[in-house]
Amino acid sequence: MRLWVLLSLLLLHETLQNVTGQPAKSKRPKEPGENKIKPANKKMKPKLPKLKERESSDSSTKSQSIMIQVMDKGRFQKPAATLSLPAGQSIELRCKGNKIGWSYPSYLDTFKDSRLSIKQLDRYGQLILANSTAADTGEYSCWLLLCNDYSCKKDESKTGSTYIFFTDKGELFVPTSSYFEIVYLNPDKPAVIPCRVTIPSAKVTLHREFPAEEIKTDGTNIIYDVKKGFVYPHPTSDHKGVVYCRAESRGSPQISIKYQLLYVEVPSGPPSTTIVASSNKAEGGDDVNVLCIVLGEPDVEVEFNWKYPGEEYERPVIIQDSWRLINRGIGHTTRISKSVIAIEDFETIDAGNYICTAQNLRGQTTVATRVELT
């Protein structure tokens, strides 16, 4: 065997000499500090897996879900975007963080429902809803609050939410506290007919009361959203009237409450304000009224603020605010808001400029008129 190995080595040595023309060189050991590997301009390929991991970690920091659902027997799971639970079942949600803000259906706040419990513990916030009903159907969300000594703000990167259907065959539509609602059709923003259902698989259709007919949902002019109801992306005056919804799910159909659709004539924006005095020239002892009027959207509130000549002298005046809806024909509805400042026994200090500032969520408008003493 040894002889065979020696013969093989001799043959290999001869072969190397024939190929190179030189005897095979043996490796010599490196000298200290010697490096036979020459630097080259060879570009190294990036390691894709590490880059992918970095990208995924970056995207996770942009939006991180902090909500978990507490299951039975001490189990936890991340809730899906939508959940379907039978009415009567209790639910517990937790959100990680030492200061958590919560949002849930306003119905629970309106009646200060004792079935709802919200607590803040050391490491998480806790929401428990006991003995759920169909009316509790809606969005449940939480977010981490970043606080300093003066205020708190929402951390947009750490939030959580789930929409929960509390299913009830006897209540296909989410119950409301009224039997009739007004929906304003504003040409500048979508309008929603909020006939939401408790069973997501229910077949829902929209109907006009007069003339009696079904309003077809085409996915463009009218869209059905199971979490919102029927949506008009671009309302027009043709959509006005009284409508209702019809739902069916493995049984007899159910009818929703009725909705009065009113078209808004006034475009959205800062208040459209005018001011007028009962008289711009008053004699001593007269009673003078100055009226500030705003025409606006039916569902947009207006706040008034007055500046008047006798203010620096603490002159007593009477200020009264009021509003009402007016129908301006063919289904167009406008909100008229008024503020009146009344000055009794007009005197020298009352003469001058009366300035009214009207403000809504979209801005403010200031108008003025002058009343002189004759």
XYZ file of C-alpha atoms in Angstrom:
374
model
C 0.000 0.000 0.000
C 2.806 2.397 0.913
C 4.583 1.558 -2.339
C 1.454 2.419 -4.294
C 1.167 5.828 -2.569
C 4.871 6.613 -3.306
C 4.413 5.753 -7.002
C 1.368 8.001 -7.214
C 3.288 10.937 -5.741
C 6.175 10.450 -8.186
C 3.774 10.424 -11.150
C 2.101 13.634 -9.910
C 5.523 15.313 -9.548
C 6.504 14.402 -13.124
C 3.162 15.650 -14.452
C 3.644 19.061 -12.843
C 7.133 19.340 -14.352
C 5.779 18.548 -17.828
C 3.016 21.160 -17.554
C 5.043 24.047 -16.167
C 8.474 23.125 -17.384
C 9.729 23.759 -13.901
C 9.986 21.631 -10.801
C 7.032 22.103 -8.467
C 7.722 24.756 -5.894
C 6.993 24.192 -2.301
C 5.223 26.904 -0.302
C 7.492 28.948 1.906
C 6.127 30.403 5.084
C 5.103 34.102 5.141
C 7.522 36.548 6.661
C 6.130 38.576 9.523
C 4.173 41.542 8.152
C 4.176 40.098 4.613
C 0.858 39.959 2.816
C 0.682 38.203 -0.536
C -2.933 39.352 -1.148
C -2.672 42.524 -3.201
C -5.321 45.153 -2.764
C -7.674 45.214 -5.739
C -10.404 47.515 -7.004
C -12.883 44.680 -6.933
C -16.366 45.821 -5.913
C -17.993 43.789 -3.216
C -21.640 42.890 -3.672
C -23.880 44.144 -0.871
C -25.368 41.507 1.328
C -28.995 41.655 0.325
C -30.444 39.830 3.324
C -29.013 42.420 5.713
C -30.348 45.270 3.598
C -33.777 43.662 3.546
C -33.706 43.272 7.275
C -32.769 46.920 7.620
C -35.559 48.000 5.282
C -38.123 45.947 7.155
C -36.977 47.356 10.470
C -37.171 50.906 9.097
C -40.722 50.361 7.849
C -41.763 48.864 11.158
C -40.630 51.963 13.004
C -42.892 54.096 10.822
C -46.035 52.345 12.047
C -46.017 49.846 14.862
C -49.204 48.218 16.156
C -49.353 48.276 19.942
C -52.790 46.652 20.376
C -53.445 43.091 21.524
C -56.645 41.238 22.319
C -56.868 39.205 25.521
C -58.304 35.762 24.789
C -59.487 33.060 27.167
C -57.095 31.074 29.372
C -54.567 33.908 29.437
C -53.819 33.846 25.695
C -53.100 36.971 23.637
C -53.345 37.751 19.940
C -53.047 40.747 17.660
C -56.590 41.685 16.587
C -57.463 41.650 12.897
C -58.554 44.810 11.081
C -62.153 43.645 11.604
C -63.618 41.318 14.229
C -67.052 39.680 14.394
C -68.205 38.818 17.906
C -71.675 37.787 19.072
C -73.553 40.451 21.014
C -73.343 39.747 24.720
C -69.688 38.746 24.625
C -67.176 40.803 26.584
C -63.874 41.947 25.123
C -60.583 43.147 26.559
C -58.053 45.149 24.547
C -54.605 46.229 25.710
C -52.181 48.715 24.213
C -48.522 48.815 25.194
C -47.262 52.042 26.754
C -47.195 54.025 29.995
C -49.675 56.632 28.675
C -52.366 55.483 26.230
C -55.176 57.383 24.509
C -58.358 55.589 23.383
C -61.125 56.060 20.832
C -64.348 54.048 20.693
C -67.971 54.472 19.512
C -69.361 57.770 20.824
C -72.509 55.923 21.886
C -70.594 54.628 24.915
C -69.645 58.155 25.973
C -73.058 59.683 25.365
C -74.695 57.546 28.013
C -71.590 57.182 30.242
C -72.011 53.444 30.017
C -70.791 51.549 33.081
C -70.098 48.477 30.910
C -67.005 50.273 29.587
C -63.875 50.341 31.738
C -60.622 52.054 30.778
C -57.551 51.860 33.000
C -53.907 52.851 32.691
C -51.433 50.409 34.211
C -47.644 50.686 34.432
C -46.857 49.095 31.065
C -50.125 49.163 29.134
C -53.561 50.711 28.812
C -56.595 48.466 29.211
C -60.092 48.692 27.700
C -62.783 46.247 28.843
C -66.308 46.204 27.391
C -68.713 43.893 29.223
C -72.046 42.512 27.960
C -71.675 44.002 24.486
C -74.691 44.987 22.383
C -75.233 45.627 18.677
C -75.010 49.373 19.410
C -71.351 48.924 20.431
C -70.380 48.084 16.840
C -67.636 50.394 15.594
C -63.960 51.353 15.582
C -61.814 50.788 18.678
C -58.362 52.373 18.520
C -55.486 53.418 20.767
C -52.246 55.376 20.531
C -49.205 56.148 22.634
C -49.146 59.615 24.178
C -45.858 61.521 24.415
C -46.132 63.941 27.322
C -44.058 66.704 28.868
C -44.813 69.009 31.781
C -47.332 71.021 29.766
C -49.091 68.845 27.202
C -49.344 65.483 25.446
C -49.266 64.622 21.760
C -50.094 61.504 19.783
C -47.242 59.254 18.645
C -48.319 58.419 15.080
C -45.809 55.551 14.854
C -47.328 53.586 17.742
C -51.033 53.003 17.306
C -53.524 50.161 17.082
C -57.096 49.724 15.869
C -59.791 47.190 15.059
C -63.383 47.505 13.851
C -65.693 45.214 15.824
C -69.050 43.925 14.582
C -71.189 42.815 17.526
C -73.519 40.577 15.558
C -77.209 40.362 16.431
C -79.784 38.775 14.092
C -82.496 40.825 15.751
C -80.610 44.098 15.096
C -79.133 44.065 11.606
C -78.625 47.850 11.717
C -76.519 49.490 14.425
C -79.184 51.039 16.712
C -79.386 54.830 17.060
C -81.050 57.063 19.632
C -83.322 58.746 17.057
C -85.858 57.638 14.487
C -84.993 60.300 11.927
C -81.702 61.969 10.971
C -80.676 64.843 8.718
C -77.763 64.370 6.313
C -76.376 67.507 4.688
C -75.221 67.270 1.077
C -72.280 69.613 0.625
C -70.839 69.807 -2.916
C -67.342 70.254 -1.447
C -67.177 67.050 0.600
C -68.550 63.478 0.662
C -71.872 62.806 2.376
C -72.486 59.632 4.375
C -75.812 57.929 5.095
C -74.742 56.076 8.261
C -76.881 52.931 8.032
C -74.175 50.594 9.343
C -74.844 46.910 9.935
C -73.884 44.513 12.725
C -73.365 41.550 10.384
C -70.762 42.317 7.684
C -72.161 39.721 5.279
C -75.645 41.275 5.275
C -76.988 42.454 1.915
C -77.757 46.174 2.175
C -79.628 48.340 -0.336
C -80.567 52.033 -0.410
C -84.129 53.170 -1.164
C -85.885 56.454 -1.851
C -89.174 57.030 -0.057
C -90.791 59.094 -2.840
C -90.939 58.132 -5.561
C -90.579 54.640 -4.074
C -87.531 53.075 -5.725
C -84.190 51.430 -5.041
C -81.147 53.663 -5.522
C -78.534 51.634 -7.344
C -75.004 51.565 -5.937
C -72.610 51.939 -8.868
C -69.319 52.157 -6.937
C -68.638 55.634 -8.340
C -71.462 58.069 -7.624
C -72.723 56.006 -4.687
C -70.464 53.650 -2.714
C -71.360 51.243 0.075
C -68.831 50.945 2.927
C -69.707 48.315 5.522
C -68.013 50.424 8.239
C -69.681 53.731 7.274
C -72.819 53.177 5.220
C -73.681 54.643 1.809
C -71.252 57.338 0.653
C -71.912 60.067 -1.921
C -68.386 61.202 -2.949
C -69.725 64.231 -4.876
C -73.234 65.155 -3.680
C -75.558 67.175 -5.890
C -79.025 68.653 -5.428
C -80.421 65.649 -7.347
C -79.631 63.450 -4.335
C -81.902 65.330 -1.926
C -84.989 63.682 -0.459
C -85.932 61.079 2.133
C -84.149 57.712 1.978
C -83.806 54.560 4.078
C -81.761 51.367 3.999
C -82.871 47.742 3.777
C -80.767 44.827 5.092
C -81.198 41.083 4.795
C -79.216 38.217 6.322
C -80.641 34.682 6.419
C -84.112 35.769 7.367
C -86.661 38.559 7.180
C -85.380 41.908 5.880
C -85.087 44.864 8.241
C -85.542 48.567 7.550
C -83.337 51.342 8.945
C -84.455 54.721 10.264
C -85.192 57.414 7.662
C -82.675 60.020 6.542
C -83.586 63.472 5.231
C -80.986 64.550 2.656
C -80.718 68.345 2.461
C -78.562 70.097 -0.117
C -76.296 72.864 1.203
C -76.313 75.988 -0.913
C -73.559 77.924 0.837
C -70.004 76.822 -0.085
C -67.608 75.912 2.720
C -65.131 78.501 3.976
C -64.852 81.332 6.509
C -68.186 82.819 7.605
C -70.055 84.968 5.112
C -70.811 87.870 7.448
C -72.832 91.072 7.284
C -73.480 93.726 9.944
C -76.282 96.242 10.244
C -77.325 98.745 12.914
C -80.899 99.675 13.736
C -79.731 103.225 13.145
C -76.325 104.688 12.321
C -77.313 107.995 13.932
C -78.779 107.971 17.413
C -79.900 110.602 19.883
C -79.096 110.529 23.558
C -81.353 108.107 25.410
C -82.157 106.005 22.329
C -81.987 102.221 22.319
C -79.679 100.923 19.579
C -79.254 97.357 18.286
C -76.393 96.184 16.074
C -76.941 92.869 14.295
C -74.228 90.542 12.949
C -75.468 87.846 10.541
C -73.733 84.779 9.085
C -75.033 82.508 6.339
C -73.266 79.147 6.351
C -73.367 75.385 6.255
C -76.138 73.797 8.321
C -73.817 71.682 10.474
C -71.037 74.262 11.026
C -71.229 76.260 14.249
C -70.274 79.938 14.389
C -68.815 81.874 17.322
C -69.165 85.667 17.645
C -66.971 88.234 19.349
C -67.732 91.928 19.739
C -65.673 95.093 20.253
C -67.593 98.302 20.957
C -66.813 101.893 22.020
C -68.065 101.622 25.616
C -66.102 98.416 26.296
C -63.149 100.200 27.917
C -65.547 101.975 30.271
C -67.243 98.675 31.154
C -70.456 99.961 29.645
C -73.202 97.386 30.257
C -74.600 95.892 27.041
C -76.769 92.885 26.190
C -75.421 90.329 23.671
C -77.619 87.493 22.406
C -76.602 84.733 19.945
C -78.998 82.455 18.043
C -79.236 80.305 14.918
C -81.801 78.465 12.789
C -82.040 76.531 9.535
C -83.763 78.123 6.578
C -84.981 76.437 3.400
C -84.099 78.517 0.379
C -86.138 76.492 -2.074
C -85.652 73.266 -4.098
C -84.203 71.489 -1.080
C -81.361 73.966 -0.443
C -80.750 74.489 3.264
C -78.668 77.183 4.958
C -77.834 77.921 8.581
C -78.404 81.513 9.603
C -76.513 82.545 12.739
C -77.127 85.878 14.464
C -75.534 87.918 17.215
C -77.178 91.098 18.493
C -75.565 93.693 20.753
C -78.116 95.982 22.418
C -77.243 99.394 23.896
C -79.854 101.077 26.079
C -79.893 104.845 26.759
C -77.332 105.682 24.067
C -74.811 108.300 25.198
C -71.511 109.900 24.197
C -69.292 106.948 25.157
C -71.400 104.667 22.934
C -70.590 106.523 19.711
C -68.022 104.885 17.414
C -67.262 101.634 15.616
C -69.024 98.372 16.438
C -66.849 95.465 15.283
C -68.142 91.901 14.934
C -65.842 88.918 14.368
C -67.477 85.644 13.272
C -65.412 82.457 13.395
C -65.897 78.833 12.351
C -63.542 75.887 11.850
C -62.436 77.234 8.466
C -61.530 80.765 9.441
C -62.931 84.088 10.593
C -64.447 87.235 9.132
C -64.550 90.700 10.685
C -67.104 93.389 9.790
C -67.837 96.805 11.319
C -70.359 99.609 11.293
C -70.323 103.089 12.857
C -73.009 104.604 15.059
C -72.827 108.364 15.740
C -74.509 110.527 18.356
C -76.531 113.339 16.887
